C-alpha atoms as a printed R data frame, in Angstrom:
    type eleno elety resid chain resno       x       y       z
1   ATOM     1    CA   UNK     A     1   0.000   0.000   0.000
2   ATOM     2    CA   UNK     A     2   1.291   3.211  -1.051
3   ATOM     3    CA   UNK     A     3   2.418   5.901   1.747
4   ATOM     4    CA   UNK     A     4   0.128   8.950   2.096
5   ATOM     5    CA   UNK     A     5   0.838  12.391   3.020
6   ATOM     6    CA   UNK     A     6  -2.441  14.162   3.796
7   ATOM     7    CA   UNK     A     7  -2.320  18.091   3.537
8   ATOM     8    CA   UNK     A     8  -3.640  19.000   6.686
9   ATOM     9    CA   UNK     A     9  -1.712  18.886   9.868
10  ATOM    10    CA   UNK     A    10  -4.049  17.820  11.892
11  ATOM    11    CA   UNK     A    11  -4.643  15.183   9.967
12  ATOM    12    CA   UNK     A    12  -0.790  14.119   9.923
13  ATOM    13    CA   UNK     A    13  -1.144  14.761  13.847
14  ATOM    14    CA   UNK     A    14  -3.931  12.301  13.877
15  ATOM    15    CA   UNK     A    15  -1.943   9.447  12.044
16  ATOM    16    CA   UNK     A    16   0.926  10.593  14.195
17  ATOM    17    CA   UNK     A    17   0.655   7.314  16.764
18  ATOM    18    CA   UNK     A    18  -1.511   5.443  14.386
19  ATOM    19    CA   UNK     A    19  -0.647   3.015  11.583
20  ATOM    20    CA   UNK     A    20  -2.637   4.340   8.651
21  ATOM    21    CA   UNK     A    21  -2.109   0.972   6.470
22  ATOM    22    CA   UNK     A    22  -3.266  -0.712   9.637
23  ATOM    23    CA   UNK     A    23  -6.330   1.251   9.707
24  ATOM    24    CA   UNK     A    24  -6.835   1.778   6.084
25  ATOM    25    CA   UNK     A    25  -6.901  -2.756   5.813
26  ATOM    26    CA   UNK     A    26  -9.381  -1.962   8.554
27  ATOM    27    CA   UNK     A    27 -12.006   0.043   6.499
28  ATOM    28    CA   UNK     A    28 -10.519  -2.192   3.964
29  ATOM    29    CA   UNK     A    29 -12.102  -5.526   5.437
30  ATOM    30    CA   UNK     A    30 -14.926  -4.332   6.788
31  ATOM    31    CA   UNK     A    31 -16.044  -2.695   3.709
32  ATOM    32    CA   UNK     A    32 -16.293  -6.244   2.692
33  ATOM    33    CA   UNK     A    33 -17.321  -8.000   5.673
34  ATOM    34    CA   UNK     A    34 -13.591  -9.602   6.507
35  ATOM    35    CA   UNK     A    35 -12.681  -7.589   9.160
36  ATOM    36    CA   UNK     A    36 -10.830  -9.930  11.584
37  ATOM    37    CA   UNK     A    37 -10.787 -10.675  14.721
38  ATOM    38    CA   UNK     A    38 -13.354  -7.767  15.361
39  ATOM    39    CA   UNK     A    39 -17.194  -7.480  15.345
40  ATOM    40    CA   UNK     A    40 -19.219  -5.941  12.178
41  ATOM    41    CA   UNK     A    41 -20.217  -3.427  14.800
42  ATOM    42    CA   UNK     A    42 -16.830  -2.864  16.884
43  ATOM    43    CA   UNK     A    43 -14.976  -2.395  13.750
44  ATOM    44    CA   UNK     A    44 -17.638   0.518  12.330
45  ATOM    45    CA   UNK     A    45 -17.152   2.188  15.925
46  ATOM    46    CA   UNK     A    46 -13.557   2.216  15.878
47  ATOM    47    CA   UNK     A    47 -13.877   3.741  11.874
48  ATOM    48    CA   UNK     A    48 -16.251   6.714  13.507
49  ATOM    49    CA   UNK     A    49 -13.402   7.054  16.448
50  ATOM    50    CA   UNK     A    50 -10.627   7.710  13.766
51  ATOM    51    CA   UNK     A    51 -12.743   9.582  11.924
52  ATOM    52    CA   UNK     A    52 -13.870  11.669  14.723
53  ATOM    53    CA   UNK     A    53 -10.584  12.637  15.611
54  ATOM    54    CA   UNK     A    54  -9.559  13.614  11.769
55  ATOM    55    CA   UNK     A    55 -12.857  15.921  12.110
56  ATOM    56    CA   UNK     A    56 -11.664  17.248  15.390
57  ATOM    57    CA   UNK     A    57 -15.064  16.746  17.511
58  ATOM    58    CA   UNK     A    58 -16.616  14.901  20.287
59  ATOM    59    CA   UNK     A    59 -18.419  11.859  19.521
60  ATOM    60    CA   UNK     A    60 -21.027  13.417  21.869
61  ATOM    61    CA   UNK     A    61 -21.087  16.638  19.506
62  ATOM    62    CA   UNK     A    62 -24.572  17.454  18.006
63  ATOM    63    CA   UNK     A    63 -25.778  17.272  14.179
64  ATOM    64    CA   UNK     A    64 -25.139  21.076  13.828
65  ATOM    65    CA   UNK     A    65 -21.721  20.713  15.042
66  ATOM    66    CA   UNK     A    66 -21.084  17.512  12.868
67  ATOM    67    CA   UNK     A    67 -22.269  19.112   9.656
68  ATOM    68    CA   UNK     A    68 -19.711  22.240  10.148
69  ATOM    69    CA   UNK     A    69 -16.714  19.838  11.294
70  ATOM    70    CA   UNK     A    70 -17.333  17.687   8.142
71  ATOM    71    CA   UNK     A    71 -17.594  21.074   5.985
72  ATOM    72    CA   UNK     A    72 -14.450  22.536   7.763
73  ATOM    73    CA   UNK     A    73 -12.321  18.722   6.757
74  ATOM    74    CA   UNK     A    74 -14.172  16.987   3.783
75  ATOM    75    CA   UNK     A    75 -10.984  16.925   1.783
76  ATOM    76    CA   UNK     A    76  -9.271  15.535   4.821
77  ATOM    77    CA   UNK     A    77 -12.007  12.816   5.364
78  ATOM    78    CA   UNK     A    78 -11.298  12.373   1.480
79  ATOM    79    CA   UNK     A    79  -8.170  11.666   1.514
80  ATOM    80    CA   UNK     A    80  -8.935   8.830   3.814
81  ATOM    81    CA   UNK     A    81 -11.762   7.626   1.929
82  ATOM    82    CA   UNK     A    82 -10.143   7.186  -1.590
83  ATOM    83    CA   UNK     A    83  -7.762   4.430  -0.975
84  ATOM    84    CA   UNK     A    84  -9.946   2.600   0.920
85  ATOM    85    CA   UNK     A    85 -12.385   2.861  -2.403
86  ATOM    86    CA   UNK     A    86  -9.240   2.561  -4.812
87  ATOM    87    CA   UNK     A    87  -7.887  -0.738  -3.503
88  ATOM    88    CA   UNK     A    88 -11.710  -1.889  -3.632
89  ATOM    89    CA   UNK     A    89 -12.054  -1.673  -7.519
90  ATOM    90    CA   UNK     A    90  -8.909  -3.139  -7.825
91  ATOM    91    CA   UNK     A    91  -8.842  -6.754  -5.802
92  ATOM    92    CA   UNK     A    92 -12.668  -6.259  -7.411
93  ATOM    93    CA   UNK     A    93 -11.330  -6.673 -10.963
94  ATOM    94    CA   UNK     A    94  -8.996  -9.188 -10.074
95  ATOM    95    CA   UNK     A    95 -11.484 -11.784  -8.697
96  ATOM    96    CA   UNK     A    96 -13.300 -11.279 -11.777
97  ATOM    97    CA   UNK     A    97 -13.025 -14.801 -13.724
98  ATOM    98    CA   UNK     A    98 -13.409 -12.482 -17.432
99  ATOM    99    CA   UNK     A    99 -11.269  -9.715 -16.487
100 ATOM   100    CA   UNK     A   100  -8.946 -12.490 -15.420
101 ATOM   101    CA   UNK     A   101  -8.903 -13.653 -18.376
102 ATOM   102    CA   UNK     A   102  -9.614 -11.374 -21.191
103 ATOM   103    CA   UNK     A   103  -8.362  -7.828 -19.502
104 ATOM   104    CA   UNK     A   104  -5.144  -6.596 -18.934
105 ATOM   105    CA   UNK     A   105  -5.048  -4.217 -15.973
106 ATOM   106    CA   UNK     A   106  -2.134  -1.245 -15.249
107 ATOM   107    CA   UNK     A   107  -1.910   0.796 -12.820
108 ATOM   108    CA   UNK     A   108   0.213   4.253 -12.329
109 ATOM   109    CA   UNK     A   109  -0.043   2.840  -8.557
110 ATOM   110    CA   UNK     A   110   1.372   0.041  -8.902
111 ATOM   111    CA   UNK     A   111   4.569   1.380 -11.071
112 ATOM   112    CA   UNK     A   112   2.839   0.473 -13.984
113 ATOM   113    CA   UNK     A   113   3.650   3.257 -17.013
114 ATOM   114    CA   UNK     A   114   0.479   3.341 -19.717
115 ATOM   115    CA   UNK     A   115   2.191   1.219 -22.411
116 ATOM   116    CA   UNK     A   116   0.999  -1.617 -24.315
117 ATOM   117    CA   UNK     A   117   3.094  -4.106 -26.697
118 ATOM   118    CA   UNK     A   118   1.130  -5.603 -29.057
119 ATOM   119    CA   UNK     A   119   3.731  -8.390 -31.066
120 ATOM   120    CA   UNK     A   120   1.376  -9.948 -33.236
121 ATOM   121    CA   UNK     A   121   1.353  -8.715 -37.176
122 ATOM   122    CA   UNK     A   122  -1.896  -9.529 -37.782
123 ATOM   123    CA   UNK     A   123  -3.500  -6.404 -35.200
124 ATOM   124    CA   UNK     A   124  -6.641  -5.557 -36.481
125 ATOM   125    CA   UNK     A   125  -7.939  -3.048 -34.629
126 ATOM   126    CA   UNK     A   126  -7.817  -0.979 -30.961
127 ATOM   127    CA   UNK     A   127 -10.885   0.688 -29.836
128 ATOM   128    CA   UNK     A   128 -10.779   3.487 -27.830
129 ATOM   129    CA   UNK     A   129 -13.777   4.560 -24.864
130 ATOM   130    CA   UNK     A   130 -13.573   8.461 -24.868
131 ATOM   131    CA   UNK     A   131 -14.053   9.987 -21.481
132 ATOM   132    CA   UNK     A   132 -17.675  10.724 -20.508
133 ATOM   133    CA   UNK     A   133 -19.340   8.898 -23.328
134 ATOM   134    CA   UNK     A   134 -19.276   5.659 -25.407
135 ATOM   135    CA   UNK     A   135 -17.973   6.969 -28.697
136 ATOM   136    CA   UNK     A   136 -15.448   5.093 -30.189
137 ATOM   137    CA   UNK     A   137 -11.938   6.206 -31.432
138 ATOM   138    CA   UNK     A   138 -10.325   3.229 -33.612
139 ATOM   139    CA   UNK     A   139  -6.394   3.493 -35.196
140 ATOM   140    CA   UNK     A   140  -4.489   0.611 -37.091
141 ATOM   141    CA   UNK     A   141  -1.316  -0.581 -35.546
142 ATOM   142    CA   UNK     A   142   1.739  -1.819 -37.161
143 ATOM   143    CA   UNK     A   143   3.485  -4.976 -35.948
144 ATOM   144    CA   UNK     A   144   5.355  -5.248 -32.933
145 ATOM   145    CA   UNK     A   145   3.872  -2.107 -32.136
146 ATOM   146    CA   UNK     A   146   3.539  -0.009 -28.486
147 ATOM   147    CA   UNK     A   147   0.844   2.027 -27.824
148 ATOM   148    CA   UNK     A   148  -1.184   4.127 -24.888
149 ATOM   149    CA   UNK     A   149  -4.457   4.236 -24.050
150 ATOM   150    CA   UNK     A   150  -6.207   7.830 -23.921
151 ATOM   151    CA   UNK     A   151  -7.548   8.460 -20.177
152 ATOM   152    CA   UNK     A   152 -10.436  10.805 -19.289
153 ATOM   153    CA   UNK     A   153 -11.763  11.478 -15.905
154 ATOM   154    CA   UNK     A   154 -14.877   9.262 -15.267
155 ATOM   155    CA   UNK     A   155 -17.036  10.773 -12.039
156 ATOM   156    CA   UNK     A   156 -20.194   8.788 -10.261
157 ATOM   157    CA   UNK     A   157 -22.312  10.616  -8.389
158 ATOM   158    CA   UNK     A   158 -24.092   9.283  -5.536
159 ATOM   159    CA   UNK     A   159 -26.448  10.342  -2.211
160 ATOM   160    CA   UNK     A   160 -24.458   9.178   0.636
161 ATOM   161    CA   UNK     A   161 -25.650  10.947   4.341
162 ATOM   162    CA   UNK     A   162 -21.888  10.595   5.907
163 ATOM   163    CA   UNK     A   163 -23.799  12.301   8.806
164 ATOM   164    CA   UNK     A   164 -25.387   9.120   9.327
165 ATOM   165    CA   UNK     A   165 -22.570   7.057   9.504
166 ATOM   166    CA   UNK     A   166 -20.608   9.176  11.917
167 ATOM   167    CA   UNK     A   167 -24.258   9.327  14.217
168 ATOM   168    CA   UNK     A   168 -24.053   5.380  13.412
169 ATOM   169    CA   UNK     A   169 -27.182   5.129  11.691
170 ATOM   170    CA   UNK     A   170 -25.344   3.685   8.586
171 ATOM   171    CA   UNK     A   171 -22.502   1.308   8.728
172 ATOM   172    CA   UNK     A   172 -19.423   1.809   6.784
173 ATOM   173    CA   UNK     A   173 -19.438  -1.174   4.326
174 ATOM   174    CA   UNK     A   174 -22.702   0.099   3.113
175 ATOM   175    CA   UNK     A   175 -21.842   3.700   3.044
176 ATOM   176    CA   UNK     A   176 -18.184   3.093   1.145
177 ATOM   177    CA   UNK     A   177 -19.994   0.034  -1.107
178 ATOM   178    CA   UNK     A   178 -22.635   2.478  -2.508
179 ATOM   179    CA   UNK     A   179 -19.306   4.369  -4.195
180 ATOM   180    CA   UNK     A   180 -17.746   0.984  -4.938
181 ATOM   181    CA   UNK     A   181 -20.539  -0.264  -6.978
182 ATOM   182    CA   UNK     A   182 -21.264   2.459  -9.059
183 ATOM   183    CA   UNK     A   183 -17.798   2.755  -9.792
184 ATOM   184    CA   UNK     A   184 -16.984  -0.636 -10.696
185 ATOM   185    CA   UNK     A   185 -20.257  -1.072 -12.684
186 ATOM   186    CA   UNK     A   186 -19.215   2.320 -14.989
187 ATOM   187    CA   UNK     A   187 -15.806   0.532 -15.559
188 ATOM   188    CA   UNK     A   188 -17.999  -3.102 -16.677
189 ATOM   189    CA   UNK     A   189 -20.155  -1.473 -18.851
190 ATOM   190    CA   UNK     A   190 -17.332   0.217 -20.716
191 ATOM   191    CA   UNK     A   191 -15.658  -2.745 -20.833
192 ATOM   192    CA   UNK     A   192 -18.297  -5.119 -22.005
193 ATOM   193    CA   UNK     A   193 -19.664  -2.523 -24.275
194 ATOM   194    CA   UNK     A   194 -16.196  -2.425 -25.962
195 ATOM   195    CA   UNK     A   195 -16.406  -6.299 -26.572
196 ATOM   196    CA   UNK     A   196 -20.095  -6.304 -27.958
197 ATOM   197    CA   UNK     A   197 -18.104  -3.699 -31.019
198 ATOM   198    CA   UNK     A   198 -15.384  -5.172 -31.527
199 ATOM   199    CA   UNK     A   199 -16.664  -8.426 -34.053
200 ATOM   200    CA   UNK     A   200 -17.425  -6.229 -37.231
201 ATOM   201    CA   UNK     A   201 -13.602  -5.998 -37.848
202 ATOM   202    CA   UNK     A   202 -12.621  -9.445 -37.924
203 ATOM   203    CA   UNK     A   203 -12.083 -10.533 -41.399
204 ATOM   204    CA   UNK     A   204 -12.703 -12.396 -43.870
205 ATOM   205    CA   UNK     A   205 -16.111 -11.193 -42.492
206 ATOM   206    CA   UNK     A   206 -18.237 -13.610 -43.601
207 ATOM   207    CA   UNK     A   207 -16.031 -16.492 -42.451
208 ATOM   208    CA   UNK     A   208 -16.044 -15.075 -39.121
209 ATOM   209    CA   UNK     A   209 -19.155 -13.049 -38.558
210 ATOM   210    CA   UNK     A   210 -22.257 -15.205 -38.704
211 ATOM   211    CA   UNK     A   211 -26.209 -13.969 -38.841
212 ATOM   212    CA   UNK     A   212 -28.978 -16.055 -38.712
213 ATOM   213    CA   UNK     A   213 -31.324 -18.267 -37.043
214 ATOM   214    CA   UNK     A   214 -28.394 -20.928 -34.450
215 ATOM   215    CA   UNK     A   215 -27.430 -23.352 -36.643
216 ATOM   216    CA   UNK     A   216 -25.085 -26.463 -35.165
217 ATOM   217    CA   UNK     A   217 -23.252 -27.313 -37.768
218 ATOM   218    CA   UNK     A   218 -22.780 -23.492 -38.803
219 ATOM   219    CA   UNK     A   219 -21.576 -22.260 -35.007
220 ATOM   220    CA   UNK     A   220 -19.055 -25.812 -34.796
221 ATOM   221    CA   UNK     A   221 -17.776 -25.008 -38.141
222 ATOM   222    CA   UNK     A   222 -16.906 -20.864 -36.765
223 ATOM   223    CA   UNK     A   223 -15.477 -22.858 -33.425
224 ATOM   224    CA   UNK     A   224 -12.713 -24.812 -35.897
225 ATOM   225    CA   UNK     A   225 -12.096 -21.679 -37.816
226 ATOM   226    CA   UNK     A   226 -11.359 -19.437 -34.700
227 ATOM   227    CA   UNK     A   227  -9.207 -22.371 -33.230
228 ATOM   228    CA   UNK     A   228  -7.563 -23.406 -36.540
229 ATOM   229    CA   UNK     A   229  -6.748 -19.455 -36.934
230 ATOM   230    CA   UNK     A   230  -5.019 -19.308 -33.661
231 ATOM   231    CA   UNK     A   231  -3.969 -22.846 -32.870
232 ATOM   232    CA   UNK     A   232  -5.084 -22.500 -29.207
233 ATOM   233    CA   UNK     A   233  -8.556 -23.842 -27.751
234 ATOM   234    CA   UNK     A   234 -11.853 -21.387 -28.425
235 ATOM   235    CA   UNK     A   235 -14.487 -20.566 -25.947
236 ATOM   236    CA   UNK     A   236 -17.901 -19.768 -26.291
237 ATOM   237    CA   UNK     A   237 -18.858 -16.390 -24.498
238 ATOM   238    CA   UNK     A   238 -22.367 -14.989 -24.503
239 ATOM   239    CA   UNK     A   239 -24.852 -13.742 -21.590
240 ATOM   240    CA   UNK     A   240 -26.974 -16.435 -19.835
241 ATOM   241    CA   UNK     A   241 -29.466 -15.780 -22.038
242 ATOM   242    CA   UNK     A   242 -27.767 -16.269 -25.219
243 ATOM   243    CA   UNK     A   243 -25.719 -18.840 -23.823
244 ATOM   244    CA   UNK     A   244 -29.120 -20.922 -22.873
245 ATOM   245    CA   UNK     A   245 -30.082 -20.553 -26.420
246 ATOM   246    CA   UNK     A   246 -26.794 -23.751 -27.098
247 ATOM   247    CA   UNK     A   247 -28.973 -26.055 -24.680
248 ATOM   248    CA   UNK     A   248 -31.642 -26.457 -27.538
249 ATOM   249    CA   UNK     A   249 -28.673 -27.730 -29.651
250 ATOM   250    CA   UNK     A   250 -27.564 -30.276 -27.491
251 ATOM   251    CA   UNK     A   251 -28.270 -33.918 -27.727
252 ATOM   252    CA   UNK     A   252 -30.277 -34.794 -24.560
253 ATOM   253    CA   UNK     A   253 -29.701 -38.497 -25.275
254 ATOM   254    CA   UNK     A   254 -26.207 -38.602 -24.541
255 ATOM   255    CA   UNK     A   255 -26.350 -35.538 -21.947
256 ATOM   256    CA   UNK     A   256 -24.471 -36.790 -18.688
257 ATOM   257    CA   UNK     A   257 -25.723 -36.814 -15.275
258 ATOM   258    CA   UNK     A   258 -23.251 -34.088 -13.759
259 ATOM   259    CA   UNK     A   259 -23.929 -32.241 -17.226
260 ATOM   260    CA   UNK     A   260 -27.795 -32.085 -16.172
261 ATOM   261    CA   UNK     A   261 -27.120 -31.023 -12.693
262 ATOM   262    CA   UNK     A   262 -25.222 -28.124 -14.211
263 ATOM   263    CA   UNK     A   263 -28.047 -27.047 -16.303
264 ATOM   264    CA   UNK     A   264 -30.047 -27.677 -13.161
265 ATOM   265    CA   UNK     A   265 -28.420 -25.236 -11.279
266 ATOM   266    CA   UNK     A   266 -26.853 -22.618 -13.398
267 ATOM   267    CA   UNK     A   267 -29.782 -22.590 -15.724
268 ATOM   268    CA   UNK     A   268 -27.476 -23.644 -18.905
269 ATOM   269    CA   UNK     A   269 -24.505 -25.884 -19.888
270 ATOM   270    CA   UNK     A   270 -20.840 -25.335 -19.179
271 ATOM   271    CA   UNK     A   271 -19.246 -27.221 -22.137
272 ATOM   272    CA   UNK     A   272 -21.027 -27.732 -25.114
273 ATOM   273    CA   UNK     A   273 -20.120 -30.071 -27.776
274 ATOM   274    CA   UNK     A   274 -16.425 -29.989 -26.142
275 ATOM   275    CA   UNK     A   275 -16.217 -26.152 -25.880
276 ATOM   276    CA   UNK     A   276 -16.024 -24.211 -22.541
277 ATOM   277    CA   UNK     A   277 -18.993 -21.811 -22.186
278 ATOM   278    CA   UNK     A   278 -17.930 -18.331 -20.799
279 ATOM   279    CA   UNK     A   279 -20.822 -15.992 -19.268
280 ATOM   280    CA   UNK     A   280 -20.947 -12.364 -20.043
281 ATOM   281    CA   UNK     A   281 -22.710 -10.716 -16.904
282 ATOM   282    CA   UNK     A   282 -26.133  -8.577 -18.214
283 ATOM   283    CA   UNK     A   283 -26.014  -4.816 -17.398
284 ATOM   284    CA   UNK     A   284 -28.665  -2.222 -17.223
285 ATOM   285    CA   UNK     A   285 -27.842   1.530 -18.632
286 ATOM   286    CA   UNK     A   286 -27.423   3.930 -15.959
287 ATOM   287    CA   UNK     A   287 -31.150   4.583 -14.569
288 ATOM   288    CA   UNK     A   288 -32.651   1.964 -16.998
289 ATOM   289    CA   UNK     A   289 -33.766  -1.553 -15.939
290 ATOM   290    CA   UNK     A   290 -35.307  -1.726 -19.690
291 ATOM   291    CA   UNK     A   291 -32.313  -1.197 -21.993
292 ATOM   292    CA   UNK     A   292 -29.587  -3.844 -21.854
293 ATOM   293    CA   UNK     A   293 -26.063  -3.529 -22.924
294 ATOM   294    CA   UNK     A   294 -24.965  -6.784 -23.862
295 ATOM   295    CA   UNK     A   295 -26.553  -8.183 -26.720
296 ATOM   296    CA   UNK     A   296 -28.479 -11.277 -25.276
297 ATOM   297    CA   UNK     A   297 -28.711 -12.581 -29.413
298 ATOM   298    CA   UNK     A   298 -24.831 -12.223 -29.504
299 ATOM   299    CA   UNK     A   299 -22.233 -15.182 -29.124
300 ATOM   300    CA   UNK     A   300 -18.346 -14.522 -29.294
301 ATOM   301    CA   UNK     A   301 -16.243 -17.467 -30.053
302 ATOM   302    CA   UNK     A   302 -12.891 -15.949 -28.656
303 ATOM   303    CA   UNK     A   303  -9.196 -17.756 -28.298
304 ATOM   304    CA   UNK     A   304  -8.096 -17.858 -24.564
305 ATOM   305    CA   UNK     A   305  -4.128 -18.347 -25.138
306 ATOM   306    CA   UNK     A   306  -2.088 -15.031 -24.522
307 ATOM   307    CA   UNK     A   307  -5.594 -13.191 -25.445
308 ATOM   308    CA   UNK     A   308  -6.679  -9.937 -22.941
309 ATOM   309    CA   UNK     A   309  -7.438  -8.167 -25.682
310 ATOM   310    CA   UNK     A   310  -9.087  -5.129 -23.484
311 ATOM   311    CA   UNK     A   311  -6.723  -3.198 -21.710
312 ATOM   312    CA   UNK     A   312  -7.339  -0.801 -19.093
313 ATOM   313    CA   UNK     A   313  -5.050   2.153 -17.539
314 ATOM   314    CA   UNK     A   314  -5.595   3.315 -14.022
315 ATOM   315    CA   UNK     A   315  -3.897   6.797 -13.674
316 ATOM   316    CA   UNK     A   316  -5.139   6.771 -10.182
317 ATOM   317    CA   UNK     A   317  -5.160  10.133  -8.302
318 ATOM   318    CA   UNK     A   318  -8.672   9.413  -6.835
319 ATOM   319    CA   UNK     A   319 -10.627  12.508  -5.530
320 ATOM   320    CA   UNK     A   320 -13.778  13.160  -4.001
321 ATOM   321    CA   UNK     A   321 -16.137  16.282  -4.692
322 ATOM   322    CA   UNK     A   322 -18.727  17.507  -2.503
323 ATOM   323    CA   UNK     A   323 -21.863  19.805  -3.113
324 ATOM   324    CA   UNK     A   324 -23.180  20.681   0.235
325 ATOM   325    CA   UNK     A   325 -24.772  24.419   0.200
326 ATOM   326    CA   UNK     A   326 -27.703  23.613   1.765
327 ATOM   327    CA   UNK     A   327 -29.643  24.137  -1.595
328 ATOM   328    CA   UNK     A   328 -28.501  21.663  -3.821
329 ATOM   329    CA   UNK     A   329 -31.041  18.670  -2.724
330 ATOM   330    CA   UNK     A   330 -34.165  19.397  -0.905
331 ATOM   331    CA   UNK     A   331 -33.296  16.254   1.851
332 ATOM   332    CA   UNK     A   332 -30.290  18.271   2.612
333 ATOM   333    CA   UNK     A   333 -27.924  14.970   1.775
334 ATOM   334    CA   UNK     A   334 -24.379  15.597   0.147
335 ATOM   335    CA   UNK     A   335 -24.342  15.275  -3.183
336 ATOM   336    CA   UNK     A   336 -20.283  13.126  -3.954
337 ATOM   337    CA   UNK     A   337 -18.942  12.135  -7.205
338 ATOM   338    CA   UNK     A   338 -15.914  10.037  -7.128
339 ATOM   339    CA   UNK     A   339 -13.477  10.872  -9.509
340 ATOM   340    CA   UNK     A   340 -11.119   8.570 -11.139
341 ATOM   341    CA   UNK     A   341  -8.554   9.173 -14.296
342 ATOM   342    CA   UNK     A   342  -8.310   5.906 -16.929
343 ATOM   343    CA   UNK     A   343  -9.206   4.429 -19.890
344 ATOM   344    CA   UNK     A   344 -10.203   1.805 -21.805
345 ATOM   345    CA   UNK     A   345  -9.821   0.094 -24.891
346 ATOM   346    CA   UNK     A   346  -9.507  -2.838 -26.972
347 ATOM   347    CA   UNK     A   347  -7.189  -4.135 -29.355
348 ATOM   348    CA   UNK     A   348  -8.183  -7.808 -31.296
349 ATOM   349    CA   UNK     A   349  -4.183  -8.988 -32.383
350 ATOM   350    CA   UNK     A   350  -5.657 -12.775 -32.884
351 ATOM   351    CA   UNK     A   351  -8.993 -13.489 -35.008
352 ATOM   352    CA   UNK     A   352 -12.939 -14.618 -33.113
353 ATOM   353    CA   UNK     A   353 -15.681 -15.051 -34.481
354 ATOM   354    CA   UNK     A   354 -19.366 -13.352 -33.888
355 ATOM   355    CA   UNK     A   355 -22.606 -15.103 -34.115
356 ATOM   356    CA   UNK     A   356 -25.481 -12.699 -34.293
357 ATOM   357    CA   UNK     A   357 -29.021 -14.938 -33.665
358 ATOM   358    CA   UNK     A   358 -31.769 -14.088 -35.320
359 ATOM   359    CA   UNK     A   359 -35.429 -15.548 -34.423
């Protein structure tokens, strides 16, 4: 964990005879429900104690007091918040079985410098998320090649009544999740929205880009091309709905016993006709439960050796902004929007396939 130096001396003061890393693992943990050797509810008192003394108040001070010490030391409180929420997003992406997978990850945290090599001649194309909106930037690279991805500032706003938390109304996990979530759902939709365009430039098209009603022989026949293209193994990757379109295709006869428990409990199959099946999580846009991002008629037969095709850059630098003039929301909550600097994009150096389902 990197070493912070917070701007205010109080704060510094506060940290003086404390172990910052010691307490930051603390929010840490409890923001996911591992805090050790502590109770849920020990652990959010000893968070409000800390954070009591960076706001320089009594525990026993009242709501008018509270709301001016959090005015006088949001950025302070800020600082103390952002690499709790930082480290979040990025154990987050790591546990992820795609982003394992299929996305590179670098951090300016971690040492990492935003630089890409790309050794494969046959690059077809990098696609390139532009900061606040899904437009997409696309250049041709030469073989060998190095290349950076363009970062914007991406901000979520949320509600979050820190008042509440310090008066213990709200626990931590919940209040830091809320911030967590929203981030890490931006960064998935970017990313899986980046996958669902990146088909159309795979060529020869028609060998690799299929439309139609699902057709076995047609969708094993795209499997051997993808493979036979790379010489590596092919997966299947789809949402749950698309991928529970393959189960009509299968031969029930010969279906095993484990394979039927697997459809009994996961809804679909895991291997079909020999090929791994890799789900695609669904996503709403932001404040729509009606439009979907992922195509649920859309199956991507994709190469697993050596293949994160998506890369993201983390600059880092985390910050918090606060609207809290008493105006801005009728409930008188604070209005935050977590701000983080990176960027996304994809770049295909081996060919897939697409299979587009029509009814």
């Amino acid at each position: 964990m990197k070493k912070l130096t917070f701007s205010n001396a109080d704060t510094r003061e506060v940290f003086a005879d404390k172990d910052y890393a010691e307490f930051s693992q603390l929010m840490f943990d409890t923001a996911c429900g591992k805090q050790k050797e502590v109770s849920k509810e020990d652990a959010n008192e000893k968070i409000r104690e800390v954070m009591f003394e960076v706001l320089g108040v009594d525990q026993g001070c009242s709501r008018k007091e509270l709301h001016k010490a959090i005015r006088r030391h949001k950025v302070d409180v800020f600082e103390v918040i952002e690499e709790t929420v930082e480290n979040l997003l990025v154990s987050g992406w790591g546990e992820n079985p795609f982003f394992n997978e299929f996305v590179e990850i670098k951090s300016m945290n971690t040492g990492d410098t935003n630089e890409f090599y790309v050794p494969d001649e046959t690059v077809l194309t990098v696609s390139e998320l532009s900061g606040n909106h899904h437009s997409l930037f696309r250049q041709r690279l030469g073989a060998g090649s190095t290349f950076s991805v363009k970062t914007s500032w991406f901000g979520i706003k949320i509600y979050a009544e820190y008042e509440l938390f310090m008066a213990g109304k709200v626990d931590w996990a919940n209040f830091v999740q809320k911030i967590y979530e929203a981030f890490d759902k931006k960064v998935n939709d970017m990313v899986y929205a980046s996958l669902m365009s990146a088909g159309s430039k795979v060529l020869p098209s028609t060998q690799f880009n299929k439309t139609g009603s699902l057709a076995k022989d047609t969708l094993i026949t795209l499997v051997e091309d993808v493979q036979a293209a790379n010489g590596t193994e092919a997966v299947i990757m789809g949402t749950k709905t698309a991928l529970s379109k393959l189960t009509a295709l299968a031969d029930t006869d010969w279906i095993s016993a484990s394979m039927k428990e697997e459809r009994h409990t996961t809804g679909r199959l895991g291997i079909w006709e020999g090929v791994r099946l890799v789900e695609i999580p669904q996503s709403f846009a932001p404040n729509d439960t009606t439009t979907k991002l992922v195509d649920n008629n859309k199956l991507l037969i994709m190469p697993v050796a050596d293949n994160k095709f998506i890369k993201i850059y983390d600059e880092g630098e985390a910050q918090v902004k606060e609207v809290s003039d008493g105006n801005t929301n009728v409930d008188k909550t604070i209005e935050y929007e977590y701000q983080q600097k990176m960027g996304v994009a994809v770049i295909v150096n081996r060919k897939f396939g697409t299979y587009t389902i029509s009814a």
